[in-house]
Short mmCIF file of C-alpha atoms in Angstrom, two decimals:
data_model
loop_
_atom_site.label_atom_id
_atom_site.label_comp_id
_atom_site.label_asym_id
_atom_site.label_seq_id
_atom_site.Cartn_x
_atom_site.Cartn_y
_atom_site.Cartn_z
CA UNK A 27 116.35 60.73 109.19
CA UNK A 28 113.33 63.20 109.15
CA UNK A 29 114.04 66.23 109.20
CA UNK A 30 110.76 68.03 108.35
CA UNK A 31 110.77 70.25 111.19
CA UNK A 32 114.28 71.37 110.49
CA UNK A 33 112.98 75.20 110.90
CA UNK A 34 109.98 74.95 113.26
CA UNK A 35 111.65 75.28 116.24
CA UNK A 36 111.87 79.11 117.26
CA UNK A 37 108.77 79.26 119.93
CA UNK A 38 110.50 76.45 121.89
CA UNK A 39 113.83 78.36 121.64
CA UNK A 40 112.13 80.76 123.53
CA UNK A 41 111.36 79.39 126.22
CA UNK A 42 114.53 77.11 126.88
CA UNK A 43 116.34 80.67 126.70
CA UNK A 44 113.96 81.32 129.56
CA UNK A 45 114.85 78.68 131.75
CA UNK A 46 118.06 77.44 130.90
CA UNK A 47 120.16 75.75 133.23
CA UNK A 48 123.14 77.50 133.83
CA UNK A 49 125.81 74.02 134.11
CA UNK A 50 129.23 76.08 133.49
CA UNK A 51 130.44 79.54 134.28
CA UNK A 52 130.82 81.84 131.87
CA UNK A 53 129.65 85.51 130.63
CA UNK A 54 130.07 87.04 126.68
CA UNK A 55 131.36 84.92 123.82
CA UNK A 56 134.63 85.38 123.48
CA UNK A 57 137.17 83.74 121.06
CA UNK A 58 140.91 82.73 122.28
CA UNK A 59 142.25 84.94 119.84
CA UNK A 60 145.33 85.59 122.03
CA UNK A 61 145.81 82.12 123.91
CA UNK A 62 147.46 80.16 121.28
CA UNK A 63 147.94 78.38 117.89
CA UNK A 64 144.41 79.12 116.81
CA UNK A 65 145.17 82.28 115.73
CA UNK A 66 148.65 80.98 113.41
CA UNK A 67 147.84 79.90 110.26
CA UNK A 68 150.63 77.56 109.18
CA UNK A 69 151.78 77.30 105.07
CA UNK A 70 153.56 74.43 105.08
CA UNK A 71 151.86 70.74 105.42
CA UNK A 72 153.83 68.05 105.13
CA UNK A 73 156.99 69.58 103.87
CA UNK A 74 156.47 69.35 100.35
CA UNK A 75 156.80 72.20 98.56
CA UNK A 76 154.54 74.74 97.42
CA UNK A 77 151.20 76.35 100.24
CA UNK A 78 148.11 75.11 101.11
CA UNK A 79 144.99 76.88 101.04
CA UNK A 80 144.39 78.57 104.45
CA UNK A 81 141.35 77.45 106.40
CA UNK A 82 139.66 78.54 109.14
CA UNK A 83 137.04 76.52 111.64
CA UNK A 84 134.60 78.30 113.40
CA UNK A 85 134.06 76.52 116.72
CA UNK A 86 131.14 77.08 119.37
CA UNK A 87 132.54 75.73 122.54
CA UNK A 88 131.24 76.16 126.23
CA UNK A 89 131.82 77.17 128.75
CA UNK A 90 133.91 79.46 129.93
CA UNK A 91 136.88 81.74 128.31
CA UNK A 92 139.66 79.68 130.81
CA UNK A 93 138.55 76.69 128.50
CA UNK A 94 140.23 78.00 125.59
CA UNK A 95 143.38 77.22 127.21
CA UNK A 96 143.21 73.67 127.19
CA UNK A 97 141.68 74.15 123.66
CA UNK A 98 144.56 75.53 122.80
CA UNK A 99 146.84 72.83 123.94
CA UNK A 100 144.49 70.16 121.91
CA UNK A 101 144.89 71.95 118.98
CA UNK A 102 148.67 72.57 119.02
CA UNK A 103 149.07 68.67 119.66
CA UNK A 104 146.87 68.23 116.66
CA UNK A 105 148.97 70.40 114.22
CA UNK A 106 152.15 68.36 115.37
CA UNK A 107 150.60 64.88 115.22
CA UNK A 108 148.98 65.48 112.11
CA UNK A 109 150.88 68.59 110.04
CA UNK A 110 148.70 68.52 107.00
CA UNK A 111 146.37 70.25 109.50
CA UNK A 112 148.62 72.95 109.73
CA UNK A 113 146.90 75.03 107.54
CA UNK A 114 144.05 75.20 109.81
CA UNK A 115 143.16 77.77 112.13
CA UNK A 116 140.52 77.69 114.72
CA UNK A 117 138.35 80.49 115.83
CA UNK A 118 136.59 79.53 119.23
CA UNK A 119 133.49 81.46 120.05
CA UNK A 120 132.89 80.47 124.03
CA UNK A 121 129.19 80.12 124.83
CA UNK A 122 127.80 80.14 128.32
CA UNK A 123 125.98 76.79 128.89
CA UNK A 124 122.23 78.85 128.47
CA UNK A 125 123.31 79.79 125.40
CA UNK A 126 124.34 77.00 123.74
CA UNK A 127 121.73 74.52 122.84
CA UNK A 128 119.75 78.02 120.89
CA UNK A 129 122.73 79.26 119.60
CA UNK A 130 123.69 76.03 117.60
CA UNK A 131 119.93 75.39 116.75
CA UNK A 132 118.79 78.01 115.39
CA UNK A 133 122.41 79.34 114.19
CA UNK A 134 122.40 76.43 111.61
CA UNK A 135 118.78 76.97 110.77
CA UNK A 136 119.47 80.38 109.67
CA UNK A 137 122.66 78.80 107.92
CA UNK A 138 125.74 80.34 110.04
CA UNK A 139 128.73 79.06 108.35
CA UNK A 140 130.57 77.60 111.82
CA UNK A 141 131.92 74.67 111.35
CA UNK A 142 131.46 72.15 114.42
CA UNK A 143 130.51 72.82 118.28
CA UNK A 144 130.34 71.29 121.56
CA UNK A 145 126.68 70.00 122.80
CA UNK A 146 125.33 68.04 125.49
CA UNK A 147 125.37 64.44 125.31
CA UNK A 148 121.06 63.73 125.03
CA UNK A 149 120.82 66.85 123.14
CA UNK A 150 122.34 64.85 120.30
CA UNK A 151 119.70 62.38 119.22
CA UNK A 152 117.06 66.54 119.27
CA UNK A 153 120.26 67.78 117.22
CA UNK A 154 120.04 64.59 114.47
CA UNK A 155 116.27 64.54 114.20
CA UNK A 156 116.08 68.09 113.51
CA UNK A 157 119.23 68.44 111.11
CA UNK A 158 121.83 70.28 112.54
CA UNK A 159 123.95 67.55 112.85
CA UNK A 160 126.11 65.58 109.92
CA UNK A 161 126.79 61.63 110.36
CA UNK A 162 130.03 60.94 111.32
CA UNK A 163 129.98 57.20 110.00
CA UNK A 164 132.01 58.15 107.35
CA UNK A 165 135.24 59.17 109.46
CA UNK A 166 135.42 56.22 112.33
CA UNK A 167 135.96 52.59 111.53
CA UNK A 168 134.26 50.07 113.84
CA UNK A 169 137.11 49.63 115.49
CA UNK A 170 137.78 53.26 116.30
CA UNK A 171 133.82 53.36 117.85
CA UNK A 172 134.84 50.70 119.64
CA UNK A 173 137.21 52.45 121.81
CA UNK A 174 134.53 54.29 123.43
CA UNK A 175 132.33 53.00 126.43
CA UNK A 176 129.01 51.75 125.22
CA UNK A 177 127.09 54.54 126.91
CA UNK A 178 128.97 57.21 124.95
CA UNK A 179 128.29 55.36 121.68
CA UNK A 180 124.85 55.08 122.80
CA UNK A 181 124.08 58.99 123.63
CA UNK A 182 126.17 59.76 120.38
CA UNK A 183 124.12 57.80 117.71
CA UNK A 184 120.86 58.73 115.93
CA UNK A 185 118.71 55.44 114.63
CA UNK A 186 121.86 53.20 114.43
CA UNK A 187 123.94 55.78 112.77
CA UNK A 188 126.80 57.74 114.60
CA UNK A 189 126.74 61.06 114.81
CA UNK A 190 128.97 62.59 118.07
CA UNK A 191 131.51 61.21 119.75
CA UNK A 192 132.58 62.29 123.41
CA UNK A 193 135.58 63.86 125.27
CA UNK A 194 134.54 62.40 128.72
CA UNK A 195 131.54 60.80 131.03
CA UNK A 196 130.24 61.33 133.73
CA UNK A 197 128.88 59.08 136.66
CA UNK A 198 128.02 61.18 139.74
CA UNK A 199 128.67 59.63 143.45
CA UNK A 200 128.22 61.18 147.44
CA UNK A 201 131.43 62.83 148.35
CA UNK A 202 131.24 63.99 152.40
CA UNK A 203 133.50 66.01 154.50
CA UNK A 204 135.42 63.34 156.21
CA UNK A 205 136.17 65.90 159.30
CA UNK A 206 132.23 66.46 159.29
CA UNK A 207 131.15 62.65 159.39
CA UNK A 208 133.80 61.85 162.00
CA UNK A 209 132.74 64.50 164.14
CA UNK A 210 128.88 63.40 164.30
CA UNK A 211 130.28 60.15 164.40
CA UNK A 212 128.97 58.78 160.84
CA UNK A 213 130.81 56.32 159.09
CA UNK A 214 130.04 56.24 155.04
CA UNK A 215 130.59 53.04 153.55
CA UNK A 216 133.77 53.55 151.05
CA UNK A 217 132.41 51.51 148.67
CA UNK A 218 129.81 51.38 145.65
CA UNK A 219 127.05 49.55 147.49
CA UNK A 220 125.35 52.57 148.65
CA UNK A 221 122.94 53.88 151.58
CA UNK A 222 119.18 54.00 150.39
CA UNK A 223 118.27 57.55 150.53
CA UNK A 224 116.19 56.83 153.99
CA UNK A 225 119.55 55.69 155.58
CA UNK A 226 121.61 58.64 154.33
CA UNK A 227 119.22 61.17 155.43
CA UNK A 228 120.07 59.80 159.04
CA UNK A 229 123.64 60.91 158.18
CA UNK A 230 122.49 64.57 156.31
CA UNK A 231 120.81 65.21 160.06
CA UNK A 232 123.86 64.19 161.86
CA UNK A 233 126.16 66.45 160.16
CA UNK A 234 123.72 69.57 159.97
CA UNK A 235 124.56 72.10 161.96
CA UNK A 236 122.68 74.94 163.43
CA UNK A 237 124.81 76.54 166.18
CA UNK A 238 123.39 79.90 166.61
CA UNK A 239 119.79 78.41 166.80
CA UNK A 240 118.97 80.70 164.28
CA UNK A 241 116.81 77.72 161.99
CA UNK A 242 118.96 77.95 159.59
CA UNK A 243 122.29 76.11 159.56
CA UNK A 244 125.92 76.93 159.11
CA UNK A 245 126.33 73.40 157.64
CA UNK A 246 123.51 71.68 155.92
CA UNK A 247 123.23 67.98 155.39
CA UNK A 248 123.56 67.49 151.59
CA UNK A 249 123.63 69.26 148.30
CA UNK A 250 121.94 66.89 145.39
CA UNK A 251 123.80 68.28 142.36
CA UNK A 252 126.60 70.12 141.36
CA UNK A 253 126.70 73.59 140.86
CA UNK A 254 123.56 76.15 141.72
CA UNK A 255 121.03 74.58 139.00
CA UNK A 256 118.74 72.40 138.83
CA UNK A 257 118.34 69.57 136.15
CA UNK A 258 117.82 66.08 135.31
CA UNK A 259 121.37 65.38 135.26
CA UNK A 260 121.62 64.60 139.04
CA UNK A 261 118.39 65.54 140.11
CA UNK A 262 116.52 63.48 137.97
CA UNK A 263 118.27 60.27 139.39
CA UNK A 264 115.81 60.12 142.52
CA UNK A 265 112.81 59.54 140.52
CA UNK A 266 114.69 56.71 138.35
CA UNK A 267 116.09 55.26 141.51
CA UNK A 268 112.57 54.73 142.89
CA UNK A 269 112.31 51.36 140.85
CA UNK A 270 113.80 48.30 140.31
CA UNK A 271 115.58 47.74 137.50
CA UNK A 272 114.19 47.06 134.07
CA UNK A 273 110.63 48.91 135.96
CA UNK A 274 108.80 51.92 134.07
CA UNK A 275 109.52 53.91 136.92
CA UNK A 276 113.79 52.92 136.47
CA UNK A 277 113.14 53.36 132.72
CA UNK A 278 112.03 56.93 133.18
CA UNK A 279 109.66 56.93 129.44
CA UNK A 280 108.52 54.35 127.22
CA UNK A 281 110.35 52.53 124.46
CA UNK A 282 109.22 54.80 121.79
CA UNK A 283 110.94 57.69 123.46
CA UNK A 284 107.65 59.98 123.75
CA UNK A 285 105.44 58.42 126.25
CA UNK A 286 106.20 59.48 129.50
CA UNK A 287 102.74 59.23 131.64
CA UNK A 288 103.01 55.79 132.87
CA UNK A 289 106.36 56.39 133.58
CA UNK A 290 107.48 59.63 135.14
CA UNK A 291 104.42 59.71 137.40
CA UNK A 292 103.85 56.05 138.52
CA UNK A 293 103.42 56.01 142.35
CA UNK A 294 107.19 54.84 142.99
CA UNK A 295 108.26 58.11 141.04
CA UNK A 296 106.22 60.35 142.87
CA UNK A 297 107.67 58.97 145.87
CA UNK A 298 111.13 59.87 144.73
CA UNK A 299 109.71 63.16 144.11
CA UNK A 300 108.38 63.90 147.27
CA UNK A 301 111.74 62.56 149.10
CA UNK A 302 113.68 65.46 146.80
CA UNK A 303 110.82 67.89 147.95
CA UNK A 304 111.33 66.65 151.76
CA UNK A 305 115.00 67.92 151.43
CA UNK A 306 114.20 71.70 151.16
CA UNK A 307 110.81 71.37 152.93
CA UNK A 308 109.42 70.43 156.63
CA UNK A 309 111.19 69.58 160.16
CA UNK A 310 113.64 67.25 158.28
CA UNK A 311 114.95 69.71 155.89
CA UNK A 312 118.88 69.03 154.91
CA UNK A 313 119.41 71.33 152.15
CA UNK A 314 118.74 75.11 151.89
CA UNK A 315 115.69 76.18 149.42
CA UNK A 316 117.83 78.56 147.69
CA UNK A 317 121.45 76.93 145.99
CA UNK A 318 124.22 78.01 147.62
CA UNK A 319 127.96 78.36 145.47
CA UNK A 320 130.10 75.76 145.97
CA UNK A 321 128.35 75.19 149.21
CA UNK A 322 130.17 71.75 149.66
CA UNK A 323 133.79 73.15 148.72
CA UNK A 324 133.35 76.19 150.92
CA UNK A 325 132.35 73.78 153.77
CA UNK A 326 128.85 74.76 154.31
CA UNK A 327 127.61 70.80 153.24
CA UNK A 328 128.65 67.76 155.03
CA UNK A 329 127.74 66.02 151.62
CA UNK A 330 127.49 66.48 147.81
CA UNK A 331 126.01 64.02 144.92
CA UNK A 332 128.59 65.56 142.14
CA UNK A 333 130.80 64.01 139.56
CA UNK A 334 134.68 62.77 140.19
CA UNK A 335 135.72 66.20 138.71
CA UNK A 336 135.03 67.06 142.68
CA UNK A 337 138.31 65.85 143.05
CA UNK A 338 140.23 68.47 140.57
CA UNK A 339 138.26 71.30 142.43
CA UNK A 340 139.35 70.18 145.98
CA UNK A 341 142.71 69.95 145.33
CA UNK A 342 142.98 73.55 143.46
CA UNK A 343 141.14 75.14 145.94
CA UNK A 344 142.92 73.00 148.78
CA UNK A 345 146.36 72.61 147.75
CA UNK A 346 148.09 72.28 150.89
CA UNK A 347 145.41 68.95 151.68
CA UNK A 348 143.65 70.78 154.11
CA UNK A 349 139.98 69.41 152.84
CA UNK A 350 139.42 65.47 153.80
CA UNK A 351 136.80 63.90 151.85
CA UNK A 352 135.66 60.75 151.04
CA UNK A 353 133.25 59.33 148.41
CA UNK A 354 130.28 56.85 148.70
CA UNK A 355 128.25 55.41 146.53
CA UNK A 356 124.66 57.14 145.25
CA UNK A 357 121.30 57.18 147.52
CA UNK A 358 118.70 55.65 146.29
CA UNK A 359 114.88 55.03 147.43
CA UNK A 360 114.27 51.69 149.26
CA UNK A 361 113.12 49.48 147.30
CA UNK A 362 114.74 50.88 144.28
CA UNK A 363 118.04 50.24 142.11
CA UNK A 364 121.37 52.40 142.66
CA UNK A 365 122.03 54.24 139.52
CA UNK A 366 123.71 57.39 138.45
CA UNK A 367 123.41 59.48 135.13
CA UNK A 368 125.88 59.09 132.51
CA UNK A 369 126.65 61.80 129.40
CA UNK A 370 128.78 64.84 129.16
CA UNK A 371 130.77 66.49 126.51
CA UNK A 372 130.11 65.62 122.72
CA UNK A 373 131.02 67.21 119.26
CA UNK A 374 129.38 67.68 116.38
CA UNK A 375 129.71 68.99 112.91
CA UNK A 376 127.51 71.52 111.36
CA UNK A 377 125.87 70.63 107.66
CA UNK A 378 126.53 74.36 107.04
CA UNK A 379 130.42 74.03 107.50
CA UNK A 380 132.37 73.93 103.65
CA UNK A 381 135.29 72.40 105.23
CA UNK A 382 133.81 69.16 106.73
CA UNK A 383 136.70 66.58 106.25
CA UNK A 384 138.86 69.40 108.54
CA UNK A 385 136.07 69.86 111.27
CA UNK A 386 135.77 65.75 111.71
CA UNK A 387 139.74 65.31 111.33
CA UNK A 388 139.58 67.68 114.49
CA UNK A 389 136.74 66.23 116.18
CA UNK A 390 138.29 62.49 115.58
CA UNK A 391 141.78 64.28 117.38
CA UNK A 392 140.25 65.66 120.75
CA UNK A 393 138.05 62.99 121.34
CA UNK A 394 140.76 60.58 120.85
CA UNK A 395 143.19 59.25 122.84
CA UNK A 396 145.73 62.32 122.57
CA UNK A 397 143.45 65.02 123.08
CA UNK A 398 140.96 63.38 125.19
CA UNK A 399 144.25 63.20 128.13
CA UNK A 400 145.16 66.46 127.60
CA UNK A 401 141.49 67.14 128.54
CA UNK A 402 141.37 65.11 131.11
CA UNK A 403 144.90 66.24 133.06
CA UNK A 404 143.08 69.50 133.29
CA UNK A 405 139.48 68.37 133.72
CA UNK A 406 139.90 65.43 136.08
CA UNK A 407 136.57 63.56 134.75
CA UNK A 408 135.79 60.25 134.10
CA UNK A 409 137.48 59.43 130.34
CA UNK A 410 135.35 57.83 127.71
CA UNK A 411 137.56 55.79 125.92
CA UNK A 412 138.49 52.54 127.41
CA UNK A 413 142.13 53.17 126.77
CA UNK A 414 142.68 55.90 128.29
CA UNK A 415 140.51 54.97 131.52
CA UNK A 416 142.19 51.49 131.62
CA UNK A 417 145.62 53.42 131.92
CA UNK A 418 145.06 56.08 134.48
CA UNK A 419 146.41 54.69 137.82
CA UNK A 420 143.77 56.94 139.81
CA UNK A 421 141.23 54.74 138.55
CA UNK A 422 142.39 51.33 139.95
CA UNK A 423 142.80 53.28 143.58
CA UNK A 424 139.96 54.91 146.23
CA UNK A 425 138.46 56.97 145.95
CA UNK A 426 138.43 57.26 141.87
CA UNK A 427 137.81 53.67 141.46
CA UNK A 428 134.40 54.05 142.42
CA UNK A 429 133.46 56.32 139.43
CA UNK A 430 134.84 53.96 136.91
CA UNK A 431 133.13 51.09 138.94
CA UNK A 432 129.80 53.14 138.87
CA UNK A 433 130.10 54.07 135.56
CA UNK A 434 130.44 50.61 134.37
CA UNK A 435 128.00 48.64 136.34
CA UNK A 436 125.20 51.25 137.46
CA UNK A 437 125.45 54.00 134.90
CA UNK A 438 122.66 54.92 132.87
CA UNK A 439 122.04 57.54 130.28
CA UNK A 440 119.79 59.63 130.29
CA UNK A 441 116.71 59.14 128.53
CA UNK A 442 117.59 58.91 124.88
CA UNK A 443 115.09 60.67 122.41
CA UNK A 444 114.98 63.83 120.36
CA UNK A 445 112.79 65.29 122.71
CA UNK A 446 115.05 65.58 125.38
CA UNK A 447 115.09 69.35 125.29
CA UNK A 448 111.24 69.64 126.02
CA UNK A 449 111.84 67.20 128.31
CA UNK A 450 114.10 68.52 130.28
CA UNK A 451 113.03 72.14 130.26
CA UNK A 452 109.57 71.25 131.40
CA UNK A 453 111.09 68.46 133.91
CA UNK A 454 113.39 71.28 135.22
CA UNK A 455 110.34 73.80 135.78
CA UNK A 456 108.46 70.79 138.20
CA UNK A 457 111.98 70.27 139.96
CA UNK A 458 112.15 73.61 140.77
CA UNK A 459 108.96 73.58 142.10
CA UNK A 460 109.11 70.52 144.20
CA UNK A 461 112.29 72.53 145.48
CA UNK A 462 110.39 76.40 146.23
CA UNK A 463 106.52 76.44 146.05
CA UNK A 464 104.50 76.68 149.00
CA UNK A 465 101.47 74.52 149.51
CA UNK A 466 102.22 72.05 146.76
CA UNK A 467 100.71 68.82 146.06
CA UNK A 468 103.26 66.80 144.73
CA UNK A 469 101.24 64.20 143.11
CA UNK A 470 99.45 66.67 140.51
CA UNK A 471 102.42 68.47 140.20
CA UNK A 472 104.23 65.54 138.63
CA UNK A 473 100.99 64.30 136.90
CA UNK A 474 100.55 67.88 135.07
CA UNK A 475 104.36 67.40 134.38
CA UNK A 476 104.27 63.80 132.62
CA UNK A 477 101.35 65.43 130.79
CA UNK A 478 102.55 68.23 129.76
CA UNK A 479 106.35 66.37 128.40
CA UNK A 480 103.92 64.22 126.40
CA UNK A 481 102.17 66.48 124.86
CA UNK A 482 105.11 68.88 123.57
CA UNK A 483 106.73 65.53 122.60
CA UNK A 484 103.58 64.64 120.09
CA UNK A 485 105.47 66.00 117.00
CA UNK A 486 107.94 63.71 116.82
CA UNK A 487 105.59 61.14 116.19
CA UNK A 488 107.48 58.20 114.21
CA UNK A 489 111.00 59.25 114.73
CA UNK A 490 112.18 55.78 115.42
CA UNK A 491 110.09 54.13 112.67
#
């Protein structure tokens, strides 16, 4: 691996700070020091006799301090499935999602002593090139890398070598308001085989509503993306979906992970551009300029592109069933393929941490099978171990079987390189001005863009060589 700009990084810091994309809620770091077994340390191991030497993992999780809980419950399961762990305690420092890719980059830089951390899934191959990152070869077999889905071994390994595995993945579909599209009389095909974006829009119109007259509805048409930010996540799908498979445009850079004019800006991708500009902008306008909270669960969308975790949300917020839905598959532009954007949770181990063995014992235990359903019976996301999808009932049933399907036969992941942080900071600036700026020619915008992501993508030169 090269890792000669281990330290060069701080000006770039800088400026993600400045724009990060707020994906999870979440305020002040603050450690579950009350919420559990992380804050027992156990003497006994295995029941021999004698104590072992007390240890303690420092862990930077996102994204939220209600995630300790389940935490919490991971770690207590690991203690009683493997006792010689017992000894271990784990300190969680919670990280709100704009915090997290600086904190862990420039926290092992200055050599913080935590011990592993939770990261993105296409921040991992930036994470590898630049050092902050140990192998994890060493502590999974084959076999044991086999029980994940290819796309989470993919996003997890650096130049053939694995490095992160995952708790879950991620394949975002359309959900609508089923009392919405009945009333406008819309019928969304329940299926996988999805609308192009042209034929959906017909549906976004149908559903908006603008009773008072005022120009600006009570119920708009569609929100692309879950939460308030903007990203490549889901937003960058439209761009990919503008060509066919196997296309530069469907690729979304070249093979050697750096190049992307030729390939972000061919004429097919500034179509899809324009189309996500065409949303917010102009007499066919379906969703508001300015993100609105949980605009689809609070029943001021008719539609949402979002992930199957939708599902969990509806039915804490809705308990009594009072919210029908339905799920379709993903727009995309005529002419294009149907895909949708695969990578969530991963872990990683810091080179800084003096108790590595522990951190990967731990980080082998919630992404497998055990912790990764506890996980999921709170989460309610796609798994990504075979085993554990293959067993969930939900999955074999409407409407969850079209996530697995999606995942499996249109799912993508994001663009793999170790620039994926300039990418996507610079990407997210241009979204967010296709999405707000007057008087804007989309063209050059995108141009300037595929530029620009080139040129702060120059230093890593020979990564893959």
């Amino acid at each position: 691996m090269k890792n000669k700009n281990r330290y060069k990084f701080f000006a770039i810091l800088l400026v993600i700070i400045a724009m990060a994309i707020v994906a999870c809620g979440g305020g002040t770091d603050e450690p579950a020091a009350d919420s559990g077994s992380d804050t027992e340390t156990a003497t006994e191991t295995d029941g021999s006799s004698g104590e072992a030497e007390a240890i303690t993992l420092k862990f930077v999780i996102c994204c939220a301090p209600e995630d300790a809980v389940v935490y919490n419950e991971i770690f207590d399961a690991w203690k009683a499935a493997e006792p010689q762990y017992a000894n271990v305690t784990i300190e969680l420092d919670v990280t709100p999602f704009a915090e997290l890719f600086p904190k862990i980059e420039t926290s092992v830089a200055a050599g913080a002593d935590f011990d592993l951390f939770q990261a993105d899934g296409p921040d991992i191959k930036h994470y590898s090139y630049n050092g902050v990152i140990i192998s994890l070869d060493p502590y999974f077999t084959e076999e044991e890398k086999a029980e994940f889905l290819p796309q989470t071994i993919e996003e997890g390994s650096y130049l053939g070598t694995f490095m992160s595995p995952a708790i879950m993945q991620s394949c975002s579909l359309m959900f609508y308001n089923a009392d919405m599209t009945d009333a406008a009389g819309v019928q969304p095909p329940q299926e996988l085989a999805s609308w192009t974006i042209e034929e959906a829009w017909d549906a976004w119109e149908a559903t908006q509503t603008d009773e008072n007259g005022d120009g600006t509805p009570e119920v708009w048409g569609i929100r692309w993306g879950q939460g308030t930010w903007t990203g490549d996540y889901e937003q960058g799908i439209i761009r990919r979906s503008a060509g066919e498979r196997g296309s530069p445009t469907y690729e979304g850079m070249g093979p050697d992970g750096l190049t992307f004019v030729g390939y972000l800006d061919t004429p097919e991708a500034i179509a899809g551009y324009q189309a996500y500009r065409d949303m917010h902008f102009g007499d066919r306008a379906v969703t508001p300029i300015e993100s609105i909270p949980d605009i689809f669960f609070t029943k001021q969308s008719a539609f949402v592109v979002h992930p199957d975790n939708a599902i969990g949300t509806i039915n804490r917020l809705y308990p009594d069933g009072d919210f029908n839905y339905g799920v379709t598959g993903i727009p995309y532009m005529e002419g294009g393929a149907e895909l949708c954007h695969t990578g969530s949770w991963h872990f990683g181990v810091s080179p800084n941490s003096e108790h590595k063995d522990e951190a990967a014992a731990l980080v082998k235990f919630i992404t497998g099978h055990e912790g990764a359903r506890i996980w999921y019976d709170s989460i309610r996301q796609l798994p990504a171990r075979f085993d554990l999808l293959n067993e969930l009932p939900e999955y074999s049933e409407y409407p969850q079987q079209l996530f697995a399907q999606g995942l499996q036969e249109i799912g993508v992941p994001r663009i793999q390189t170790p620039c994926y942080t300039e990418y996507q900071q610079i990407h997210a600036v241009l979204l967010q001005d296709l999405q707000s700026a007057e008087n804007l020619d989309v063209a050059a915008r995108v141009q300037q863009a595929a530029q620009d992501i080139e040129s702060a993508c120059a230093k890593y030169q020979g990564w893959n060589e």
